[in-house]
XYZ file of C-alpha atoms in Angstrom:
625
model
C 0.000 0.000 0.000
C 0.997 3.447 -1.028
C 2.301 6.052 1.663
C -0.168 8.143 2.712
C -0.026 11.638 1.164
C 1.831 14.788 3.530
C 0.103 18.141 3.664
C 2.298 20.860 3.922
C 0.334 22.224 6.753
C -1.304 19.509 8.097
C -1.770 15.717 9.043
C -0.901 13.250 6.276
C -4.010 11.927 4.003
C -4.661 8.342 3.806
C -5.800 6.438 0.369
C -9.192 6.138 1.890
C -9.641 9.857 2.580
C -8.391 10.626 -0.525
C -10.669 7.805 -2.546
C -13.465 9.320 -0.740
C -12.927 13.299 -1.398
C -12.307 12.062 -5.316
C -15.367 10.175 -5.641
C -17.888 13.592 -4.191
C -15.544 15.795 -6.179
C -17.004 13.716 -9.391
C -20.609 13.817 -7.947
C -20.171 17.328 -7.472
C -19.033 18.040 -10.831
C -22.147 16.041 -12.253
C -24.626 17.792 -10.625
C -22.780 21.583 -11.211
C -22.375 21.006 -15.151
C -25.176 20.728 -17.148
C -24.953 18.832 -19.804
C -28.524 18.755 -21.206
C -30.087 20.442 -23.601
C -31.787 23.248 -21.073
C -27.771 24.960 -21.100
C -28.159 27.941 -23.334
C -24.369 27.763 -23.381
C -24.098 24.627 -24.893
C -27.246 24.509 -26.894
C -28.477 27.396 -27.694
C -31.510 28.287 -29.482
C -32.901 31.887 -30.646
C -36.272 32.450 -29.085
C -38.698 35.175 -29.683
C -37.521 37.471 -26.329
C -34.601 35.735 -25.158
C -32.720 37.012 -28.058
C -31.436 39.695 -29.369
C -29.437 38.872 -32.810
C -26.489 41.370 -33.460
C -24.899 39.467 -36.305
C -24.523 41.872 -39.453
C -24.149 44.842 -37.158
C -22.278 48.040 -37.716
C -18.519 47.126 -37.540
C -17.771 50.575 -35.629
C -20.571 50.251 -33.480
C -19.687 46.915 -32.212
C -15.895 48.163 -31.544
C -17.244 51.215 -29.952
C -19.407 48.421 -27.669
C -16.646 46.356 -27.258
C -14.460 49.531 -25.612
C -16.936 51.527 -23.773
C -16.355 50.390 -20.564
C -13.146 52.461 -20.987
C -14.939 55.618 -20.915
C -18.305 57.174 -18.832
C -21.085 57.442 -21.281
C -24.110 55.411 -21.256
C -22.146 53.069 -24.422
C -23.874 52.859 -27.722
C -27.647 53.186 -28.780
C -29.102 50.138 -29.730
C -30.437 51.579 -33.127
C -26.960 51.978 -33.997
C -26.039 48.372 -33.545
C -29.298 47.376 -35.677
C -31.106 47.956 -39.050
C -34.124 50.395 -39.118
C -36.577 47.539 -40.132
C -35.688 45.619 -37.023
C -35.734 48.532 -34.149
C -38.978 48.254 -32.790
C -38.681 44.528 -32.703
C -34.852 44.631 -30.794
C -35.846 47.306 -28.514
C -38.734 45.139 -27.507
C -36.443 42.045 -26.654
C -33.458 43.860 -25.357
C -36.316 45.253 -22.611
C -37.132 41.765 -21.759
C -33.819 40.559 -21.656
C -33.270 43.400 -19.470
C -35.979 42.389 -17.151
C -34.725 38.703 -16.930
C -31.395 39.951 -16.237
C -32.355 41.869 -13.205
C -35.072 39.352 -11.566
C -31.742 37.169 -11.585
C -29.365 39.795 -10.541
C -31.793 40.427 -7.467
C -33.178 37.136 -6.652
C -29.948 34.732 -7.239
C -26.963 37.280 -6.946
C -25.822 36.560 -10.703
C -25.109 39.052 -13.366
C -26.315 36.900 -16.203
C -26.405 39.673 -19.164
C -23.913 38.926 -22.091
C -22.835 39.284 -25.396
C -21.976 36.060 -27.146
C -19.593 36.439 -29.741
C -18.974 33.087 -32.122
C -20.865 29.753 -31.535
C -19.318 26.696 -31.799
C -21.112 24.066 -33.460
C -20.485 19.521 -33.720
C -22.351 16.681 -34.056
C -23.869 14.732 -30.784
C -23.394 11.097 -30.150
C -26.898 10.898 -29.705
C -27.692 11.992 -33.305
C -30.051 14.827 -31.748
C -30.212 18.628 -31.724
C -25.993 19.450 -32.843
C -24.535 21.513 -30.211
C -24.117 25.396 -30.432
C -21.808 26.925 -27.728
C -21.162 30.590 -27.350
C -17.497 30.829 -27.544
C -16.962 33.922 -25.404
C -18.833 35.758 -23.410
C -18.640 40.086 -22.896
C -20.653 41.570 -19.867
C -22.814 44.060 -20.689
C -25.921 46.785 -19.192
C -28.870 47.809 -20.890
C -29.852 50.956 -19.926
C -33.047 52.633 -21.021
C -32.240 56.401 -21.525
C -35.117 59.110 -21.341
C -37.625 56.928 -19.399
C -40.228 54.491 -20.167
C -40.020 55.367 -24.044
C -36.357 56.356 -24.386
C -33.442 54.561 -25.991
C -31.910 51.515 -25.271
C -28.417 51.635 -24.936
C -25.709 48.995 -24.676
C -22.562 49.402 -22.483
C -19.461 46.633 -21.843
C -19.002 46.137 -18.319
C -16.242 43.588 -17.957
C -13.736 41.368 -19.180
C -14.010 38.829 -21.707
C -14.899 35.133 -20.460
C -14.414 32.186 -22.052
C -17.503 29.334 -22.262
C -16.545 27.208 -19.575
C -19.016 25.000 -20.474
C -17.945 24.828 -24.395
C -14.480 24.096 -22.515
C -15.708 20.946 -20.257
C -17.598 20.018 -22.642
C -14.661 19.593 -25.278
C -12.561 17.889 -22.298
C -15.103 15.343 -21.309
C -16.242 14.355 -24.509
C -13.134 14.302 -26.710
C -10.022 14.718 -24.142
C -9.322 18.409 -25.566
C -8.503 21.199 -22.878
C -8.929 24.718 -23.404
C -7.024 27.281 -21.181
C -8.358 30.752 -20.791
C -4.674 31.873 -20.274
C -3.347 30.391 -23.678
C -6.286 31.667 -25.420
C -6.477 34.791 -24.700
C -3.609 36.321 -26.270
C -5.079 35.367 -29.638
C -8.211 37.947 -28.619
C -6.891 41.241 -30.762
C -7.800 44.669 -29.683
C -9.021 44.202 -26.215
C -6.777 46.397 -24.450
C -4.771 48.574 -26.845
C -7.932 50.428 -28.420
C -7.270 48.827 -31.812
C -10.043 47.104 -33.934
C -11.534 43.883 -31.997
C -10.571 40.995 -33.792
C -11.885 37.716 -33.028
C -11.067 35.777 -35.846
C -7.168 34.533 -34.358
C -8.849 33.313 -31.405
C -11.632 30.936 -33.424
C -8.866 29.607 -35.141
C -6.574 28.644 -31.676
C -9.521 27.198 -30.860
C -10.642 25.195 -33.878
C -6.664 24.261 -34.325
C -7.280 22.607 -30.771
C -10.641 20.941 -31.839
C -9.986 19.647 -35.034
C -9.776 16.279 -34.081
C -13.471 16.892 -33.347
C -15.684 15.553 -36.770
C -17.373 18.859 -37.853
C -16.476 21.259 -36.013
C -16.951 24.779 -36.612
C -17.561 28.092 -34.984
C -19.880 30.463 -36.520
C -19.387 34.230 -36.150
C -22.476 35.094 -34.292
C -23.524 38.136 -32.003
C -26.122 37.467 -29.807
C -27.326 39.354 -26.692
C -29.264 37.273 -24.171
C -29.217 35.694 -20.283
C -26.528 33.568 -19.818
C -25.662 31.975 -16.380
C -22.196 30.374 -16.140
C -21.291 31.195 -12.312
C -21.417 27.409 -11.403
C -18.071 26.740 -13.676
C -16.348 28.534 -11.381
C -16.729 26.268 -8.498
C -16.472 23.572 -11.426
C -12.784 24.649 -12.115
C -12.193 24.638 -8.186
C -13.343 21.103 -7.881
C -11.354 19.789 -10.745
C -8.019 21.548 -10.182
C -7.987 21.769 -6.306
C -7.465 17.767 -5.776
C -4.991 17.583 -2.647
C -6.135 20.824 -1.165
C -9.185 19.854 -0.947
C -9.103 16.470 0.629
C -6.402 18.324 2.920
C -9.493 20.493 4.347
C -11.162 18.241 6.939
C -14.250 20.065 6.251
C -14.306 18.918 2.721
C -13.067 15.254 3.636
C -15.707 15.741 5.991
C -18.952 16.479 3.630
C -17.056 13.734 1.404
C -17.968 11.006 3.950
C -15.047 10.971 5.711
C -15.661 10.433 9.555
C -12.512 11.643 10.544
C -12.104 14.502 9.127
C -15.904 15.097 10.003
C -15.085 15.076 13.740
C -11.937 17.008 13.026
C -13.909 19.700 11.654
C -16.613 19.762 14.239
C -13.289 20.039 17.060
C -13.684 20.583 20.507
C -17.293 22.290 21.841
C -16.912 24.591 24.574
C -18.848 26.667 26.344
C -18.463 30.049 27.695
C -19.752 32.603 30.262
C -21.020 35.254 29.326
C -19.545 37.114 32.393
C -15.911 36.364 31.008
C -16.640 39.269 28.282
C -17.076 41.963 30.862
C -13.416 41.500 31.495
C -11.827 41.533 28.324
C -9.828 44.957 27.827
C -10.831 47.595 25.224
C -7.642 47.399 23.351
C -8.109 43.416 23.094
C -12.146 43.924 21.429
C -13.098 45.457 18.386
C -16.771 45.459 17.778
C -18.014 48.260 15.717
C -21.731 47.710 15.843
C -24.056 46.929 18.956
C -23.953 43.355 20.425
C -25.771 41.284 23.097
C -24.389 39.036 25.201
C -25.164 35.582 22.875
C -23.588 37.405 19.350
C -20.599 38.369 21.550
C -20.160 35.010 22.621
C -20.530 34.054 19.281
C -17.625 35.902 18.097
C -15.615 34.909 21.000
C -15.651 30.967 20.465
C -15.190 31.774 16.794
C -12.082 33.527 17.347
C -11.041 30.910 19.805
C -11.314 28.816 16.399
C -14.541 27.483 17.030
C -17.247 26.440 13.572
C -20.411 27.251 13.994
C -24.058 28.072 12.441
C -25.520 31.322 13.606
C -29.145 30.739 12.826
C -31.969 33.226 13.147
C -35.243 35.566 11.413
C -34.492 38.357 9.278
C -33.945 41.264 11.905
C -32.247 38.938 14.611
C -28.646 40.430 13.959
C -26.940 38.069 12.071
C -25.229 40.634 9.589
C -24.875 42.855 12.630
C -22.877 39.643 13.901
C -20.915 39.304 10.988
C -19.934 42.823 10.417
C -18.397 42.789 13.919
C -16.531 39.346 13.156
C -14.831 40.909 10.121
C -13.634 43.680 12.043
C -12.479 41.892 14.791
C -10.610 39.408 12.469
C -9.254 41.969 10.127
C -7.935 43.866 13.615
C -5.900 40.812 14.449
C -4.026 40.546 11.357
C -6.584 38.070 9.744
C -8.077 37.280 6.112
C -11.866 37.022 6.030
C -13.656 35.505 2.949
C -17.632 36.368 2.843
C -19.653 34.859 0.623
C -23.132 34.913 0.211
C -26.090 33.774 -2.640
C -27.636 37.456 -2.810
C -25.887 40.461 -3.598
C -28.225 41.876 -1.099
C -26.639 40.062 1.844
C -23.090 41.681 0.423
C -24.296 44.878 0.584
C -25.570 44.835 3.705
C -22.345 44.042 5.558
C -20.593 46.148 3.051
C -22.738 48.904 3.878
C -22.249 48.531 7.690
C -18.251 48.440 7.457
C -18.610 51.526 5.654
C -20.538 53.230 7.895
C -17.666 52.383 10.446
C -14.915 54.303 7.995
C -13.779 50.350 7.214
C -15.395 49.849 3.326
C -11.376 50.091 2.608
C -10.561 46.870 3.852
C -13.092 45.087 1.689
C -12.290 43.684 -1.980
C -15.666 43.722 -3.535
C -15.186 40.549 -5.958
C -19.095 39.788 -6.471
C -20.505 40.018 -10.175
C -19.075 39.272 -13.700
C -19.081 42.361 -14.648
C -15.892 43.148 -12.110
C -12.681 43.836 -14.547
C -9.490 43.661 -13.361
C -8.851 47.404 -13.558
C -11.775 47.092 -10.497
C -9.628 45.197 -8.422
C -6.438 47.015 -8.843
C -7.940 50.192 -8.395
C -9.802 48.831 -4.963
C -6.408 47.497 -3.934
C -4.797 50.949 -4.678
C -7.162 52.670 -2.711
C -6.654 50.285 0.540
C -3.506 50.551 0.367
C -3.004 54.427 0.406
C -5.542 54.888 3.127
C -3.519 52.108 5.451
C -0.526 54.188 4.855
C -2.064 57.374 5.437
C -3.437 55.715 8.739
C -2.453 57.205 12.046
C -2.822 55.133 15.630
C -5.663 56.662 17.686
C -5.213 57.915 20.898
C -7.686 55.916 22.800
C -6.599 55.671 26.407
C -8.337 57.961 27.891
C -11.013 56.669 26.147
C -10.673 53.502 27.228
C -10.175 53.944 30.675
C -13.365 55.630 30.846
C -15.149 52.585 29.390
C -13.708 50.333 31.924
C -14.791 52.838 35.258
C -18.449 52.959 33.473
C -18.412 49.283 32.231
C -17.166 48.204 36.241
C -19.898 50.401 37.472
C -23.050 48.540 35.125
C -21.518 45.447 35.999
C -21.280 46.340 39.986
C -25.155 47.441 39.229
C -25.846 44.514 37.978
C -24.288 42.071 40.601
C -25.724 44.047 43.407
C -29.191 43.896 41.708
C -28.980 39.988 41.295
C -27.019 39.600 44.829
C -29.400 37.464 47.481
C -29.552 39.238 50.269
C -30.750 38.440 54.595
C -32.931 37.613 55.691
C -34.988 36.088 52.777
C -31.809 35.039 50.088
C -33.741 37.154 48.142
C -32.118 39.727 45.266
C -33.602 42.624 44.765
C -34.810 41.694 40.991
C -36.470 38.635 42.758
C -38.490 41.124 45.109
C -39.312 43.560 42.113
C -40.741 40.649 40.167
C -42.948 39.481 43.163
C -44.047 43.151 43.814
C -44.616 43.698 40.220
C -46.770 40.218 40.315
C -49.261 41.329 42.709
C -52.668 42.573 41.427
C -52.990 46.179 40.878
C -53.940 47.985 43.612
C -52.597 46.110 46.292
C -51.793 47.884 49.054
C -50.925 47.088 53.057
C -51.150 49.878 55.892
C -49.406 47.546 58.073
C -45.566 48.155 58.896
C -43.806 45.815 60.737
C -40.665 46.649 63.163
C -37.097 46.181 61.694
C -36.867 43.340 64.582
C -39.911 41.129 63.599
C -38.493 41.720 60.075
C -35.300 40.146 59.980
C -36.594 37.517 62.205
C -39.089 36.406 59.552
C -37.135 33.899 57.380
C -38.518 31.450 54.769
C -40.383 28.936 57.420
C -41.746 31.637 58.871
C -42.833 33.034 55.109
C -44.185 29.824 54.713
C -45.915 29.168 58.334
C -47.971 32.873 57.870
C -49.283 32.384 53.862
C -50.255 29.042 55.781
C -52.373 30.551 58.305
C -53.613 33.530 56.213
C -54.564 30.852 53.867
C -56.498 29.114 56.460
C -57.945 32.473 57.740
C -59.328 33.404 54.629
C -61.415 30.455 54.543
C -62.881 31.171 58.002
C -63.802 34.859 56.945
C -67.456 34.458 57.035
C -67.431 33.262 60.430
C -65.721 37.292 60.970
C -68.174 38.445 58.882
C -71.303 36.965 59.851
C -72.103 35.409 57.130
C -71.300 32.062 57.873
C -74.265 29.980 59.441
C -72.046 27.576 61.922
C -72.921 28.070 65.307
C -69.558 29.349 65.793
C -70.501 32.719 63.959
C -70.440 35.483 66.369
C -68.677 33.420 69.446
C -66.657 35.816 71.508
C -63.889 34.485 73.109
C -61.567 36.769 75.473
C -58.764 34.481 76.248
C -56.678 31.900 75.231
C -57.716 29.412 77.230
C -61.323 29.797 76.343
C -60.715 29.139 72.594
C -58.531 26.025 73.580
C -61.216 24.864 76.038
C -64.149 25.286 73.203
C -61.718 23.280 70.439
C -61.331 20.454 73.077
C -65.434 20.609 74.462
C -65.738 20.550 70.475
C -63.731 17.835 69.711
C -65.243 15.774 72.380
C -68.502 16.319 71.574
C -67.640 15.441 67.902
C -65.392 12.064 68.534
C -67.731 10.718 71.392
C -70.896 12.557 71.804
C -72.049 12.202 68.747
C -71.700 9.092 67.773
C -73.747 8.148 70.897
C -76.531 10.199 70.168
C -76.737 8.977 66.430
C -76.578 5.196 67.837
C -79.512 6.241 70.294
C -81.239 8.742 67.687
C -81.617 5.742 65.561
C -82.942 3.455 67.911
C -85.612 5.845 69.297
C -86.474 6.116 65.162
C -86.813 2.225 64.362
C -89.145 2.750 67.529
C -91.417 5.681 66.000
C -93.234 7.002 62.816
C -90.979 10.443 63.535
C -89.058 11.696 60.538
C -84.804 12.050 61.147
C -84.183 15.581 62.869
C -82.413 17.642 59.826
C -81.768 20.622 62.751
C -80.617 21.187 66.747
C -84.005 22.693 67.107
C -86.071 19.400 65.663
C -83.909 17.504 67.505
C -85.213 19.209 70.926
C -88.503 18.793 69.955
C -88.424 14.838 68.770
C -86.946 14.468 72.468
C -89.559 16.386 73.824
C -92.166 14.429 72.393
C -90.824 11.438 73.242
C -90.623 12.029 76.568
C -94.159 13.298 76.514
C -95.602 10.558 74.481
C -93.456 8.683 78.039
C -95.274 9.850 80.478
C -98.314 9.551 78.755
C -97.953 5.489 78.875
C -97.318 5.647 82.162
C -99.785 7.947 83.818
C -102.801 6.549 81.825
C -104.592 3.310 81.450
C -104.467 1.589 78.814
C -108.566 0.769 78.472
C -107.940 5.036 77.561
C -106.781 4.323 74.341
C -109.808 2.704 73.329
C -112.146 5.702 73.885
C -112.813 8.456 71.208
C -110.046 11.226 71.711
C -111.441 13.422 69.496
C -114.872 13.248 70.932
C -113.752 13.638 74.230
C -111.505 16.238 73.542
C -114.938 18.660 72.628
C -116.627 17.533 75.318
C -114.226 18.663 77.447
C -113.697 21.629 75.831
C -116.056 24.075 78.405
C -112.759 23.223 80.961
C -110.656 26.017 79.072
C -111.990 28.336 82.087
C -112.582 27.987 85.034
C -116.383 29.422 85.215
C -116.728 27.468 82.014
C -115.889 24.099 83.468
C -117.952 24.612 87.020
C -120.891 25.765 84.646
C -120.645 22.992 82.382
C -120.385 20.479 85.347
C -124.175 22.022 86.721
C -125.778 22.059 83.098
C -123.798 19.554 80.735
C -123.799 16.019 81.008
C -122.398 14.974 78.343
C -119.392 17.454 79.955
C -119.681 15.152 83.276
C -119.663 12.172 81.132
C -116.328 12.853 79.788
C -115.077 14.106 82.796
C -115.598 10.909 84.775
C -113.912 9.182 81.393
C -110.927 10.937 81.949
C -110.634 10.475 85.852
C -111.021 6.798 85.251
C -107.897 6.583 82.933
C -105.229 7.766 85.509
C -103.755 5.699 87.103
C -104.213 6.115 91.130
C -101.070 3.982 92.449
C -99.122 7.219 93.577
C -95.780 5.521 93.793
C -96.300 4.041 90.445
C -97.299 7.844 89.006
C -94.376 9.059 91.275
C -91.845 6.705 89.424
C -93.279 7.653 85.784
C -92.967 11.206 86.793
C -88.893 10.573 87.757
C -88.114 8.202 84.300
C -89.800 11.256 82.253
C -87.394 14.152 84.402
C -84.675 11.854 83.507
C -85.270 11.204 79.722
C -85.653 15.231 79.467
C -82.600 15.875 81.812
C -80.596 13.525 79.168
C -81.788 14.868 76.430
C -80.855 18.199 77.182
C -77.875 17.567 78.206
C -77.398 16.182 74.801
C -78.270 19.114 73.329
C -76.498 21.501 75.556
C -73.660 19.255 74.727
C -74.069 19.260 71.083
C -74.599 23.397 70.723
């Protein structure tokens, strides 16, 4: 088995990790190059507005195109670049080119306007549809000049590309490689102002291709969309081999498990308190941060990956624009890439805001030439010269008094404290908690208050808890028979808890073990009430005496009758009269006479059981109220 392969700057790279890293570069490829018959720049077709068909055109005009980006005029008019029969129709389908080309600019981040110049043409395998590349490929604007209804005008806005795609295409079909860098000399009057002369480069490039049956590039000038951004990554992928199974994050996506857990490295954690005592001259945000984007930045300069994650309006290019600054102030490269030109600007935007746009190189869009990036260079370059150091101690030392003052705030705010363990922001969020309008008149002493400790908290919501319950009985709305009871001393409350008790474990149980006897021996209902129950009792004891004071032949008479007979006895005039005139008065007179009993010690001994079932029974109910 081979050696495995040593990075420069890292571990070496076994067969395995390299196998793997090959095999997704391939995939990757596939799915970035495509090689159907939907790519414009390999098979493209004229359509009603995706076109716009400059072959035949003005030979000045099209040099004067080809070199305007030298100069600041809006370029060349489109009815200069096209007959008079056909300017109605171009205008119309340079304007929806135009509006193709921006929808793509501002929704995907590519500048996809071109000018295709030459169209190389073979036979497929397949036997379909031949293929038609664009050879190369000029940036251009359309402008509209003079509003809605004005001119269209054509301007070059960057260097000349070569197809990619007609290049890959060549190289995996028939082995033959075409390099931008050997090429291009053979493209004539590009820089020096001279006519533009494509014709030596078609024939470098048909020289190369000839082993290809048929082919042939046509000299074509066509306008239209064309989006080649992809090839980039493309040439990345298929020139980058060892770097890119070097980068554990690659190897990693590749399938590669140890590079995976390489690239994830070692998760920490951090407290946010450790960032209140960094020094100013060791932090360089320039934009507003909370506590979680500065710890953010912190673990990712510790060298830390990570995924900051959020809603638009969360921070996240706040985030970044403070991570650029605070790389680019230690002597660090930062590479920002993003699929919107939108997301650019917006960082862009904020470092310039902070006096630090110099220290970006804005390398976004095709249309950047390499005059662009010279000239952005130049410009960072003087201004880092021209720099002076800041005087920032004073400065800084007031930051650190104020910063050490918040932070004492803070720990003094969130600092439990006797005789509760309670902070202060804990005792502002249970004030703030109450319901509105709470409010207590009573004060207590400094001495009852820091003896009152968490049991004791605990011990008085208890028995306010258990007082709130027993409010009616305060009130007088309650209808126990404790409502209104006035007790003036201690003792009296516990002697009334105890009497109630007893009555309640042993009292009553008795009297419902009696009650119910006495009721399997009567028609009586069950007492619902103290008060029936005094009257039951007293019946009962009546309806006692009765069957002992009266014989029982009685209970064989009429009482009703004899109850109106003996009605004249009400009074005592009525009764003497009645016994002169009224027999039938006499009658039941001598009736009632005859029923009592006469043995006196028998009447005497009724009379004591009755005194005694009524001294019981109250007693009972004495007991129970």
């Amino acid at each position: 088995m081979p050696a495995p392969a040593q990075t420069p700057t890292g571990p070496a790279i076994t067969p395995e990790r390299q196998l793997k890293v090959d095999v997704a570069r391939r995939a990757w490829i596939s799915r970035l190059v495509d090689m159907s018959r939907r790519n414009n720049l390999l098979f493209y077709r004229d359509t009603k507005t995706g076109t716009l068909d400059l072959t035949g055109a003005d030979a000045d005009a099209v040099r004067r195109l080809l070199q305007s980006y030298r100069s600041d005029t809006d370029g060349v008019k489109l009815t200069d670049l096209v007959p008079a029969d056909r300017k109605v129709q171009a205008s119309a389908a340079l304007a929806d080119i135009a509006k193709r080309a921006q929808i793509n600019y501002e929704e995907r981040g590519l500048a996809t306007l071109f000018l295709a110049m030459g169209m190389a043409t073979w036979p497929t395998q397949d036997g379909g549809r031949p293929t038609a590349a664009p050879v190369v490929l000029v940036p251009v604007g359309a402008t509209q000049v003079g509003g809605r209804s004005g001119l269209w005008h054509l301007r070059r806005t960057g260097d000349v590309k070569l197809n990619d795609v007609l290049a890959h295409a060549l190289k995996d079909a028939h082995g033959i490689v075409l390099s931008a860098d050997e090429l291009t000399p053979h493209l004539l009057g590009d820089d020096d102002g001279e006519a533009f002369d494509l014709q030596p480069l078609f024939a470098a490039i048909s020289a190369k291709a000839a082993a290809v049956p048929d082919f042939a590039i046509a000299e074509r000038l066509v306008v239209g969309n064309f989006a080649f951004q992809k090839m980039a990554i493309v040439k990345d992928l298929q020139e980058l081999v060892a770097p890119l199974a070097a980068h554990d994050l690659i190897a990693g996506i590749a399938g590669d498990t140890g590079a995976a857990q390489s690239a994830r490295g070692g998760r920490e954690s951090m407290n946010p308190r450790e960032l209140d005592a960094l020094a100013p001259d060791e932090e360089f945000l320039i934009r507003d941060a909370d506590s979680s984007q500065q710890q953010a930045i912190a673990l990712t300069l510790r060298g830390q990956n990570g995924v900051i994650s959020g809603p638009p309006g969360t921070g996240k290019s706040q985030t970044i624009s403070n991570l650029i600054a605070e790389l680019v102030a230690r002597g660090k490269t930062v590479l920002f890439v993003a699929e919107k030109r939108a997301a650019l600007d917006v960082v862009l935007n904020r470092l310039d805001a902070a006096d630090l746009g110099h220290l970006c190189l804005d390398c976004h869009g095709a249309e950047l030439t390499r005059r662009q990036v010279a000239e952005q260079l130049k410009e960072s370059l003087e201004r880092v010269r021209e720099a002076r150091e800041p005087d920032v101690a004073t400065l800084h030392r007031k930051f650190v008094e104020r910063r050490d003052q918040l932070n004492t705030h803070a720990r003094e705010l969130h600092r439990p404290r006797a005789p509760w363990n309670l902070s202060l922001h804990q005792l502002y969020g249970r004030l703030l908690a109450l319901p509105e309008g709470t409010a207590c008149r009573v004060r207590l002493p400094r001495k009852v208050v820091l003896g009152i400790d968490d049991r004791a908290i605990d011990t008085a919501c208890g028995h306010v808890e258990e007082l709130a319950d027993l409010a009616p009985l305060v009130t007088g709305e309650s209808t126990s028979a404790w409502t209104g009871a006035d007790f003036a001393q201690t003792d009296d409350v516990r002697r009334a808890i105890e009497r109630a008790r007893w009555l309640a474990h042993e009292r009553w149980p008795r009297w419902e073990a009696a009650s119910a006897a006495l009721l399997r021996e009567s028609a009586a209902n069950a007492p619902d009430t103290v008060g029936q129950v005094r009257t039951l009792l007293a019946a009962l004891a009546a309806t006692h005496d009765t069957f002992h004071t009266v014989r029982p032949e009685f209970y064989g008479e009429d009482p009703p009758a004899l109850t109106s007979a003996l009605a004249p006895a009400a009074s005592t005039f009525g009764g003497f009269w009645a016994l002169l005139t009224n027999g039938a008065y006499r009658a039941a007179l001598r009736t009632a006479y005859a029923a009592v009993l006469k043995d006196p010690d028998f009447v005497n001994e009724t009379r004591k059981t009755g005194m005694v079932i009524r001294a019981q029974a109250g007693e009972t109910l004495d007991g129970l109220v």
